[in-house]
């Protein structure tokens, strides 16, 4: 089993202001594993940004702590904290680039902070620019770039010091769908190529479904549910999770379908949360009865048995959907 | 039109005015810039909050700023005499100009630095930048165009203050305008002096605007 790189322990954060106190985080416990893409999703105001800011101690928790790579962040001196933040990159909804520096200057910035000499910094900056695919923009200024290009620069900048973790706070929320797709693909690629752990904060289900392995649902300052993306999407248990997966339909469904199917992954399809995508498309939950799947080099192996919704049209539609994804699907009997 | 010695007097006055203005601006920035940085950094939303320090600093700056310049000019005579040895002439005027301009500049710098996007500062913090690094590498460079514009405002304000010092024989064009226009009713000399003051203000303002624009990469 993989080791946790981030452990959030009994973490609470209360903001004090003149008109009283506000508890933005209430006893949060989470483990984020090395190399995974971990999603944190919740409605606006749920406490997502506060939580991610607590992970690198930009915000000091009122209670509890965060362990990063074995270090208790609450026990570090300021200097040690500055140092350790160099192993945690961060990107933002508004990109937050230095407007008076060109693209290369922006990527060199964290390296200057870390005390890397100018020449090696520039060399590294050019490599990173290549990695994020906008080498031709080296001498441009952020004001001359599109949103997607800005976010690529921000990603390159966040990766400059070779961090172990990349924190993304609504990194695609200011981008249009096509650009979002490009940035998400880049994040997935970086995760695979560099093995970097990525924490994705978002309010959009699509983002989670696209790139995350596991997800935590945060609702009113608390973690409502944590688990594999497939499992949570296909069968959200808490009201908060149901609200996110099925925003239109607030009523709690009674699951009464009787048809079951077996889906076989034989390594011919890439590993992606197909069930989650299907649930989102059909806006109907399914019930995972049995799951044994593995992600080997990005390919999916194993099998799944799911219980389909009652409505035959939807059930048939789902079977079509899965077959269109080149999966082997067969109906099975006797499961329910 | 004017006799040669009048022309040379006005020429000398022009140089004195420039001298007082530029030296005072320079020294006032040496004091005002760090004070302005301190105001922003120690603010409750700043990168190094220090509540009481910030309050005390704010009060001192407001006190200094609320004293009208002409009164300040006279109030600081003892200090001026101690530093320069006299209270008349352009060297003497530099002292009250600096004392009046430094808190004004601190506020100008403060407002320029507050324009810097807090998100950019947050990004720098997330990379492990220390407060000193954030000041030097983020706040000052990002605020550069606004700081330059602010310095154009500062220099023109100091110029008009320097002219007021003419009342107490502070040297420069203001001194000439008051001596000839007010005391001897030689209005033409006063008008020429004032016209030159107006032109200096225009030129300095224009230089400031251009410099600010040239350095700004946001467009
Ligand atoms: N510095 C702060 N002072 C007071 N309240 C805050 C502060 N930061 C966030 N909050 C409050 O905490 C709640 C959660 O905010 P945030 O973490 O930004 O939510 P999200 O990112 O999920 O939209 C909000 O109600 C917000 O008003
Ligand atoms: Mg947020």
Coordinates of C-alpha atoms and ligand atoms in Angstrom, one line a residue:
Chain A
X1 CA 0.0 0.0 0.0
X2 CA 1.2 3.5 -0.7
X3 CA 2.3 5.8 2.1
X4 CA 0.4 8.9 3.0
X5 CA 2.3 12.1 2.1
X6 CA -0.2 14.4 3.7
X7 CA -2.0 13.6 6.9
X8 CA -4.6 16.0 8.1
X9 CA -5.3 15.3 11.8
X10 CA -8.3 16.6 13.8
X11 CA -7.9 19.9 12.0
X12 CA -10.3 22.8 12.8
X13 CA -10.1 26.4 11.8
X14 CA -12.2 29.2 13.4
X15 CA -12.1 32.7 12.0
X16 CA -12.6 35.4 14.6
X17 CA -14.0 38.7 13.4
X18 CA -15.7 41.7 15.0
X19 CA -19.1 40.2 14.5
X20 CA -18.3 36.9 16.1
X21 CA -16.7 33.6 15.2
X22 CA -17.0 31.4 12.2
X23 CA -15.9 27.8 12.1
X24 CA -14.7 27.2 8.5
X25 CA -13.3 23.7 9.2
X26 CA -14.6 21.3 11.8
X27 CA -12.4 18.4 12.8
X28 CA -11.1 17.3 9.4
X29 CA -9.2 14.0 9.1
X30 CA -7.8 13.0 5.7
X31 CA -4.9 11.0 4.4
X32 CA -3.6 11.8 0.9
X33 CA -1.4 9.1 -0.6
X34 CA 1.9 9.4 -2.4
X35 CA 1.4 9.7 -6.2
X36 CA -2.4 9.9 -6.2
X37 CA -4.7 12.6 -7.6
X38 CA -6.9 13.4 -4.7
X39 CA -10.0 15.6 -5.1
X40 CA -11.7 17.7 -2.6
X41 CA -15.1 18.9 -3.7
X42 CA -17.8 21.0 -2.1
X43 CA -20.1 23.9 -2.7
X44 CA -18.9 27.4 -2.6
X45 CA -18.2 28.4 1.0
X46 CA -17.8 24.9 2.2
X47 CA -14.3 25.5 3.4
X48 CA -12.2 24.1 0.5
X49 CA -9.8 27.0 0.1
X50 CA -9.3 27.3 3.8
X51 CA -8.5 23.5 3.9
X52 CA -6.0 23.7 1.1
X53 CA -4.4 26.8 2.7
X54 CA -4.1 24.8 5.9
X55 CA -2.2 22.1 4.1
X56 CA 0.7 24.4 3.5
X57 CA 0.1 26.4 6.6
X58 CA -0.7 29.6 4.8
X59 CA -3.5 29.4 7.3
X60 CA -2.7 28.2 10.8
X61 CA -5.3 25.7 12.0
X62 CA -6.9 26.6 15.3
X63 CA -6.8 23.0 16.3
X64 CA -5.1 19.8 15.0
X65 CA -2.3 19.7 12.6
X66 CA -1.0 18.5 9.2
X67 CA 1.8 16.1 8.6
X68 CA 3.7 16.5 5.4
X69 CA 6.1 13.8 4.4
X70 CA 6.4 12.9 8.1
X71 CA 6.9 16.5 9.4
X72 CA 4.4 18.0 11.8
X73 CA 4.0 21.4 10.3
X74 CA 2.8 22.9 13.5
X75 CA 6.1 22.2 15.1
X76 CA 8.3 23.9 12.5
X77 CA 9.9 27.3 12.8
X78 CA 9.1 29.9 10.3
X79 CA 12.3 29.3 8.4
X80 CA 11.7 25.5 8.3
X81 CA 8.2 26.2 7.1
X82 CA 9.4 28.5 4.2
X83 CA 11.8 25.7 3.3
X84 CA 9.2 22.9 3.3
X85 CA 6.8 25.0 1.2
X86 CA 9.3 24.6 -1.6
X87 CA 8.2 21.0 -1.7
X88 CA 4.6 22.0 -2.1
X89 CA 3.6 23.8 -5.3
X90 CA 0.3 25.6 -5.5
X91 CA -1.8 26.9 -8.4
X92 CA -4.9 29.1 -8.2
X93 CA -8.1 30.0 -10.0
X94 CA -6.7 33.5 -10.9
X95 CA -3.2 32.2 -11.8
X96 CA -1.6 34.8 -9.6
X97 CA 1.4 35.4 -11.9
X98 CA 3.7 38.3 -11.5
X99 CA 2.4 40.8 -14.1
X100 CA 5.7 42.7 -14.4
X101 CA 7.8 39.7 -15.1
X102 CA 7.9 37.7 -18.4
X103 CA 7.0 34.0 -18.5
X104 CA 10.6 32.9 -17.9
X105 CA 10.9 35.4 -15.1
X106 CA 7.8 34.0 -13.5
X107 CA 9.1 30.4 -13.6
X108 CA 12.5 31.5 -12.2
X109 CA 10.8 33.2 -9.3
X110 CA 10.5 30.2 -6.9
X111 CA 14.0 29.2 -7.9
X112 CA 15.3 32.7 -6.9
X113 CA 13.5 32.3 -3.6
X114 CA 15.2 28.9 -3.1
X115 CA 18.5 30.4 -3.9
X116 CA 19.2 28.7 -7.2
X117 CA 21.7 30.6 -9.4
X118 CA 20.4 32.6 -12.3
X119 CA 21.8 30.4 -15.1
X120 CA 20.6 27.1 -13.8
X121 CA 17.2 28.7 -13.0
X122 CA 16.8 29.9 -16.5
X123 CA 17.7 26.5 -17.9
X124 CA 15.2 24.8 -15.6
X125 CA 12.6 27.3 -16.6
X126 CA 13.0 26.6 -20.3
X127 CA 12.7 22.8 -19.6
X128 CA 9.5 23.4 -17.6
X129 CA 8.1 25.6 -20.3
X130 CA 8.6 22.7 -22.7
X131 CA 6.9 20.3 -20.3
X132 CA 3.7 22.5 -20.2
X133 CA 3.9 23.0 -23.9
X134 CA 4.2 26.7 -24.4
X135 CA 8.0 27.1 -25.2
X136 CA 7.2 29.8 -27.8
X137 CA 5.8 32.1 -25.0
X138 CA 9.1 32.4 -23.1
X139 CA 9.4 36.1 -23.5
X140 CA 5.8 37.1 -23.3
X141 CA 4.2 38.8 -20.4
X142 CA 1.2 37.4 -18.6
X143 CA -1.0 40.2 -19.9
X144 CA -0.4 38.9 -23.4
X145 CA -1.4 35.3 -22.7
X146 CA -4.8 33.5 -22.6
X147 CA -6.2 32.0 -19.4
X148 CA -5.1 28.5 -20.4
X149 CA -1.6 29.7 -21.2
X150 CA -1.4 31.6 -17.9
X151 CA -2.4 28.5 -16.0
X152 CA 0.3 26.5 -17.8
X153 CA 2.9 29.1 -16.8
X154 CA 1.5 28.8 -13.2
X155 CA 1.9 25.1 -13.3
X156 CA 5.4 25.3 -14.6
X157 CA 6.2 27.8 -11.9
X158 CA 4.7 25.6 -9.2
X159 CA 6.8 22.6 -10.5
X160 CA 10.1 24.6 -10.6
X161 CA 11.4 23.5 -7.2
X162 CA 10.5 19.8 -7.8
X163 CA 7.8 19.7 -5.2
X164 CA 6.3 16.4 -4.0
X165 CA 2.8 17.8 -3.9
X166 CA 0.9 20.1 -6.2
X167 CA -2.1 21.9 -4.6
X168 CA -4.7 23.2 -7.1
X169 CA -7.4 25.5 -5.8
X170 CA -10.1 25.8 -8.4
X171 CA -7.4 25.8 -11.0
X172 CA -9.8 25.4 -13.9
X173 CA -12.8 27.3 -12.6
X174 CA -11.8 30.5 -14.6
X175 CA -11.3 28.5 -17.9
X176 CA -13.7 27.5 -20.6
X177 CA -14.5 23.8 -21.0
X178 CA -12.0 23.1 -23.9
X179 CA -9.2 24.9 -22.0
X180 CA -10.2 23.1 -18.8
X181 CA -9.8 19.8 -20.6
X182 CA -6.3 20.8 -21.8
X183 CA -5.2 21.8 -18.3
X184 CA -6.7 18.7 -16.7
X185 CA -4.9 16.5 -19.3
X186 CA -1.7 18.3 -18.5
X187 CA -2.1 17.7 -14.7
X188 CA -2.8 14.0 -15.3
X189 CA 0.3 13.8 -17.5
X190 CA 2.4 15.5 -14.9
X191 CA 1.1 13.1 -12.3
X192 CA 2.1 10.1 -14.4
X193 CA 5.4 11.4 -15.6
X194 CA 6.8 13.0 -12.5
X195 CA 4.9 10.8 -9.9
X196 CA 3.9 14.0 -8.1
X197 CA 0.9 13.9 -5.8
X198 CA -1.9 16.3 -6.8
X199 CA -4.6 17.7 -4.6
X200 CA -7.5 19.1 -6.7
X201 CA -9.9 21.5 -5.1
X202 CA -13.0 22.1 -7.1
X203 CA -16.8 22.6 -7.1
X204 CA -17.2 20.8 -10.4
X205 CA -17.9 17.1 -10.5
X206 CA -16.5 16.8 -14.0
X207 CA -13.0 17.8 -12.8
X208 CA -13.1 15.1 -10.1
X209 CA -14.4 12.5 -12.5
X210 CA -11.8 13.4 -15.1
X211 CA -8.6 13.1 -13.2
X212 CA -9.1 12.0 -9.6
X213 CA -8.4 8.6 -8.0
X214 CA -10.0 9.4 -4.7
X215 CA -12.3 12.2 -3.5
X216 CA -13.4 13.8 -0.3
X217 CA -16.7 15.6 -0.2
X218 CA -16.6 18.7 2.1
X219 CA -19.9 20.1 3.2
X220 CA -20.5 22.9 5.7
X221 CA -16.9 22.7 7.1
X222 CA -17.0 18.9 7.5
X223 CA -15.9 16.0 5.5
X224 CA -19.1 14.2 4.5
X225 CA -17.6 11.3 2.6
X226 CA -14.2 10.0 1.4
X227 CA -13.5 7.2 -1.1
X228 CA -12.7 6.1 -4.6
X229 CA -14.2 8.3 -7.2
X230 CA -16.1 5.4 -8.8
X231 CA -17.6 4.3 -5.5
X232 CA -18.7 7.7 -4.4
X233 CA -20.1 8.7 -7.8
X234 CA -22.0 5.5 -8.4
X235 CA -23.5 5.3 -5.0
X236 CA -23.3 8.5 -3.0
X237 CA -24.4 7.8 0.5
X238 CA -24.6 11.2 2.3
X239 CA -27.0 13.9 1.4
X240 CA -24.1 16.2 0.6
X241 CA -22.7 13.7 -1.9
X242 CA -26.1 13.2 -3.5
X243 CA -26.6 16.9 -3.9
X244 CA -23.3 17.2 -5.8
X245 CA -23.7 14.2 -8.0
X246 CA -27.4 14.8 -8.8
X247 CA -27.8 18.5 -8.4
X248 CA -31.2 18.6 -10.2
X249 CA -32.9 15.9 -8.1
X250 CA -32.7 16.5 -4.4
X251 CA -35.0 13.6 -3.5
X252 CA -33.4 10.5 -2.1
X253 CA -33.8 7.6 -4.5
X254 CA -34.9 4.3 -3.4
X255 CA -32.9 1.8 -5.4
X256 CA -35.1 -0.7 -7.0
X257 CA -33.5 -1.8 -10.2
X258 CA -33.2 -5.6 -10.7
X259 CA -31.0 -5.8 -13.8
X260 CA -27.3 -6.4 -13.2
X261 CA -24.3 -6.3 -15.5
X262 CA -20.8 -7.5 -15.4
X263 CA -18.2 -5.2 -17.0
X264 CA -14.8 -6.7 -17.8
X265 CA -11.7 -4.6 -18.2
X266 CA -9.1 -6.6 -20.2
X267 CA -6.5 -4.0 -20.6
X268 CA -7.8 -2.7 -23.8
X269 CA -9.3 0.4 -22.3
X270 CA -7.5 3.1 -20.4
X271 CA -8.2 3.4 -16.7
X272 CA -10.7 6.1 -16.2
X273 CA -13.7 6.4 -13.9
X274 CA -16.2 5.2 -16.6
X275 CA -18.9 4.5 -14.1
X276 CA -18.6 8.0 -12.7
X277 CA -18.8 9.5 -16.2
X278 CA -21.8 7.4 -16.9
X279 CA -23.6 8.3 -13.7
X280 CA -22.9 12.0 -14.5
X281 CA -24.2 11.7 -18.0
X282 CA -27.4 9.8 -17.1
X283 CA -27.9 11.6 -13.8
X284 CA -28.9 8.3 -12.4
X285 CA -27.1 6.3 -9.7
X286 CA -26.1 2.7 -10.1
X287 CA -25.1 0.3 -7.4
X288 CA -21.7 -1.3 -7.4
X289 CA -22.2 -4.9 -6.2
X290 CA -18.7 -6.2 -6.8
X291 CA -15.5 -4.5 -7.9
X292 CA -12.0 -5.8 -8.5
X293 CA -10.2 -3.5 -10.8
X294 CA -6.6 -2.6 -11.1
X295 CA -4.8 0.2 -12.8
X296 CA -1.7 -1.2 -14.5
X297 CA 0.3 1.4 -16.4
X298 CA -2.8 3.4 -17.1
X299 CA -4.7 0.3 -18.4
X300 CA -7.7 -1.1 -16.7
X301 CA -7.9 -4.7 -15.7
X302 CA -10.5 -6.7 -13.7
X303 CA -14.2 -6.6 -13.4
X304 CA -17.2 -4.9 -11.9
X305 CA -20.7 -5.9 -11.3
X306 CA -23.3 -3.1 -11.1
X307 CA -27.0 -3.0 -10.5
X308 CA -28.7 -0.8 -13.1
X309 CA -31.6 1.6 -12.5
X310 CA -35.2 0.4 -12.8
X311 CA -36.0 2.4 -15.9
X312 CA -35.3 0.1 -18.9
X313 CA -34.5 2.9 -21.3
X314 CA -31.9 4.2 -19.0
X315 CA -30.5 0.8 -18.2
X316 CA -30.2 0.0 -21.9
X317 CA -28.7 3.4 -22.5
X318 CA -26.1 2.7 -19.9
X319 CA -25.2 -0.7 -21.5
X320 CA -24.8 1.1 -24.9
X321 CA -22.6 3.8 -23.2
X322 CA -20.3 1.2 -21.8
X323 CA -20.1 -0.8 -25.1
X324 CA -19.3 2.4 -26.9
X325 CA -16.3 2.7 -24.5
X326 CA -15.1 -0.7 -25.9
X327 CA -15.8 -2.5 -22.7
X328 CA -17.1 -6.1 -22.5
X329 CA -20.6 -6.0 -20.9
X330 CA -22.8 -8.9 -20.1
X331 CA -26.0 -9.1 -18.1
X332 CA -25.8 -11.4 -15.1
X333 CA -28.6 -12.9 -13.0
X334 CA -29.0 -13.9 -9.5
X335 CA -27.1 -11.0 -7.9
X336 CA -30.2 -9.3 -6.4
Chain B
X1 CA 12.1 93.2 -21.3
X2 CA 14.0 92.4 -18.0
X3 CA 17.3 93.7 -16.9
X4 CA 20.1 91.1 -17.0
X5 CA 20.4 90.8 -13.2
X6 CA 16.7 90.1 -13.0
X7 CA 17.0 87.4 -15.6
X8 CA 20.0 85.9 -13.8
X9 CA 18.0 86.1 -10.5
X10 CA 15.1 84.2 -12.0
X11 CA 17.5 81.7 -13.5
X12 CA 19.1 81.3 -10.1
X13 CA 15.7 80.9 -8.5
X14 CA 14.8 78.2 -11.0
X15 CA 17.9 76.3 -10.1
X16 CA 17.2 76.7 -6.3
X17 CA 13.7 75.5 -6.7
X18 CA 14.8 72.4 -8.6
X19 CA 17.5 71.8 -6.1
X20 CA 15.2 72.1 -3.1
X21 CA 12.5 70.0 -4.7
X22 CA 14.8 67.2 -5.9
X23 CA 16.9 66.9 -2.8
X24 CA 13.9 67.1 -0.5
X25 CA 12.1 64.4 -2.6
X26 CA 15.1 62.2 -2.5
X27 CA 15.6 62.5 1.2
X28 CA 11.9 62.3 1.9
X29 CA 11.7 59.0 -0.1
X30 CA 14.6 57.6 2.0
X31 CA 12.3 58.1 5.0
X32 CA 8.9 57.7 3.4
X33 CA 9.5 54.5 1.4
X34 CA 10.4 52.3 4.4
X35 CA 7.6 53.9 6.4
X36 CA 5.1 53.2 3.6
X37 CA 6.3 49.6 3.3
X38 CA 6.0 49.2 7.1
X39 CA 2.4 50.5 7.0
X40 CA 1.4 47.8 4.5
X41 CA 3.5 44.9 5.9
X42 CA 2.3 45.4 9.5
X43 CA -1.3 45.9 8.6
X44 CA -3.7 43.3 10.0
X45 CA -4.1 41.9 6.4
X46 CA -0.4 42.3 5.7
X47 CA 2.4 39.8 5.5
X48 CA 3.8 40.6 8.9
X49 CA 0.9 41.9 11.0
X50 CA 1.9 44.0 14.0
X51 CA -1.3 45.6 15.3
X52 CA 0.1 48.2 17.8
X53 CA 3.1 49.2 15.8
X54 CA 0.9 49.8 12.8
X55 CA -1.5 51.9 14.9
X56 CA 1.2 54.1 16.4
X57 CA 2.8 54.6 13.1
X58 CA -0.5 55.5 11.5
X59 CA -1.2 58.0 14.2
X60 CA 2.2 59.7 13.9
X61 CA 1.9 60.0 10.2
X62 CA -1.6 61.4 10.4
X63 CA -0.5 64.0 13.0
X64 CA 2.4 65.2 10.8
X65 CA 0.1 65.3 7.8
X66 CA -2.5 67.3 9.5
X67 CA -0.2 70.2 10.3
X68 CA -0.5 72.9 7.5
X69 CA 2.9 73.3 5.8
X70 CA 3.3 76.9 6.6
X71 CA 2.9 76.2 10.3
X72 CA 5.1 73.2 10.2
X73 CA 7.7 75.4 8.5
X74 CA 7.8 77.7 11.5
X75 CA 7.4 74.9 14.1
X76 CA 10.5 73.1 12.9
X77 CA 12.7 76.3 12.9
X78 CA 14.7 75.0 15.9
X79 CA 15.4 71.7 14.1
X80 CA 16.2 73.5 10.9
X81 CA 18.6 75.8 12.7
X82 CA 20.3 72.8 14.4
X83 CA 20.7 70.9 11.1
X84 CA 21.6 73.7 8.7
X85 CA 22.6 76.6 10.9
X86 CA 20.1 79.0 9.5
X87 CA 16.3 79.2 8.7
X88 CA 16.5 81.1 5.5
X89 CA 17.6 80.1 2.0
X90 CA 17.1 76.9 0.0
X91 CA 19.2 74.6 2.2
X92 CA 17.1 75.6 5.2
X93 CA 13.9 74.9 3.4
X94 CA 14.9 71.3 2.6
X95 CA 14.4 70.4 6.3
X96 CA 10.7 71.3 6.7
X97 CA 10.1 70.0 3.2
X98 CA 11.4 66.6 4.1
X99 CA 9.5 66.5 7.4
X100 CA 6.3 67.4 5.6
X101 CA 6.8 65.2 2.6
X102 CA 8.0 62.0 4.3
X103 CA 4.6 61.1 5.9
X104 CA 2.8 62.1 2.7
X105 CA 5.1 59.8 0.7
X106 CA 4.6 57.1 3.2
X107 CA 0.8 57.2 2.4
X108 CA 1.5 57.4 -1.3
X109 CA 3.7 54.3 -1.1
X110 CA 1.2 52.6 1.1
X111 CA -1.6 53.0 -1.4
X112 CA 0.6 51.9 -4.3
X113 CA 1.7 48.7 -2.5
X114 CA -1.9 48.0 -1.5
X115 CA -2.8 47.8 -5.2
X116 CA -0.7 44.7 -5.6
X117 CA -2.9 41.7 -6.0
X118 CA -3.1 39.8 -2.7
X119 CA -3.3 36.6 -4.8
X120 CA 0.2 37.2 -6.1
X121 CA 1.5 37.7 -2.6
X122 CA -0.2 34.5 -1.5
X123 CA 1.4 32.6 -4.4
X124 CA 4.8 33.9 -3.3
X125 CA 4.1 32.8 0.3
X126 CA 3.1 29.4 -1.0
X127 CA 6.5 29.1 -2.6
X128 CA 8.2 29.7 0.8
X129 CA 9.1 33.4 0.2
X130 CA 10.0 35.2 3.4
X131 CA 8.4 38.7 4.1
X132 CA 11.7 40.4 3.0
X133 CA 11.7 38.5 -0.3
X134 CA 8.0 39.3 -0.8
X135 CA 8.7 43.0 -0.3
X136 CA 11.7 43.1 -2.6
X137 CA 10.7 40.6 -5.3
X138 CA 7.0 41.0 -5.4
X139 CA 5.5 44.1 -3.8
X140 CA 7.9 46.7 -5.0
X141 CA 8.4 45.4 -8.6
X142 CA 4.7 44.7 -9.1
X143 CA 3.8 48.2 -7.8
X144 CA 6.5 49.9 -9.9
X145 CA 4.3 51.8 -12.3
X146 CA 2.1 53.0 -9.5
X147 CA 5.1 54.0 -7.4
X148 CA 6.5 56.1 -10.2
X149 CA 3.2 57.9 -10.7
X150 CA 3.2 58.5 -7.0
X151 CA 6.6 60.0 -7.1
X152 CA 5.4 62.4 -9.8
X153 CA 2.7 63.5 -7.4
X154 CA 5.2 63.7 -4.6
X155 CA 7.7 65.8 -6.5
X156 CA 5.1 68.3 -7.7
X157 CA 3.5 68.6 -4.2
X158 CA 7.0 69.2 -2.8
X159 CA 7.6 71.8 -5.5
X160 CA 4.5 73.8 -4.5
X161 CA 5.4 73.5 -0.8
X162 CA 8.9 74.9 -1.7
X163 CA 7.2 77.9 -3.2
X164 CA 5.2 78.5 0.0
X165 CA 8.5 78.7 1.8
X166 CA 9.0 82.0 0.0
X167 CA 7.0 83.6 2.8
X168 CA 9.9 83.0 5.2
X169 CA 12.6 83.7 2.6
X170 CA 13.1 80.1 1.8
X171 CA 14.8 80.7 -1.6
X172 CA 13.8 79.7 -5.1
X173 CA 11.1 81.0 -7.4
X174 CA 8.4 81.2 -4.7
X175 CA 10.7 83.5 -2.8
X176 CA 11.1 85.7 -5.8
X177 CA 7.4 85.8 -6.6
X178 CA 6.5 86.8 -3.0
X179 CA 9.3 89.3 -2.7
X180 CA 8.6 91.1 -6.0
X181 CA 4.9 90.5 -6.4
X182 CA 3.7 90.8 -2.8
X183 CA 6.2 93.3 -1.3
X184 CA 7.2 95.5 -4.3
X185 CA 4.2 95.2 -6.6
X186 CA 6.4 94.1 -9.5
X187 CA 3.7 91.9 -10.8
X188 CA 5.5 91.0 -14.1
X189 CA 8.4 89.3 -12.2
X190 CA 5.9 87.4 -10.1
X191 CA 4.0 86.2 -13.1
X192 CA 7.1 85.0 -14.8
X193 CA 8.2 83.1 -11.7
X194 CA 4.8 81.5 -11.3
X195 CA 4.7 80.6 -15.0
X196 CA 8.0 78.8 -14.6
X197 CA 6.7 77.0 -11.6
X198 CA 3.7 75.8 -13.6
X199 CA 5.9 74.6 -16.4
X200 CA 8.1 72.7 -14.1
X201 CA 5.1 71.0 -12.6
X202 CA 3.8 70.1 -16.0
X203 CA 7.1 68.7 -17.2
X204 CA 7.7 66.6 -14.0
X205 CA 4.2 65.2 -14.2
X206 CA 4.6 64.3 -17.8
X207 CA 7.9 62.6 -17.2
X208 CA 6.4 60.6 -14.4
X209 CA 3.5 59.5 -16.5
X210 CA 5.7 58.4 -19.3
X211 CA 8.1 56.5 -17.1
X212 CA 5.2 54.7 -15.4
X213 CA 3.8 53.7 -18.8
X214 CA 7.1 52.5 -20.2
X215 CA 7.8 50.3 -17.2
X216 CA 4.3 48.8 -17.1
X217 CA 4.0 45.3 -18.6
X218 CA 0.3 44.9 -17.9
X219 CA -0.7 46.3 -21.3
Ligands
LIG1 N1 -9.9 35.1 6.5 C1 -11.2 34.8 6.7 N2 -11.9 35.5 7.7 C2 -13.2 35.2 8.0 N3 -13.9 34.2 7.3 C3 -13.3 33.6 6.4 C4 -11.9 33.8 6.0 N4 -11.6 33.0 5.0 C5 -12.7 32.3 4.7 N5 -13.7 32.6 5.5 C6 -15.0 32.0 5.5 O1 -14.9 30.6 5.6 C7 -15.8 30.0 4.8 C8 -15.1 29.0 3.8 O2 -14.4 29.8 2.9 P1 -13.5 29.1 1.8 O3 -12.6 28.1 2.4 O4 -12.9 30.2 0.9 O5 -14.7 28.3 0.9 P2 -14.6 27.7 -0.5 O6 -13.2 27.7 -1.0 O7 -15.1 26.3 -0.3 O8 -15.6 28.4 -1.3 C9 -16.6 31.1 4.1 O9 -17.9 31.2 4.7 C10 -15.8 32.3 4.2 O10 -16.6 33.4 4.4
LIG2 MG1 -12.4 28.7 -2.7

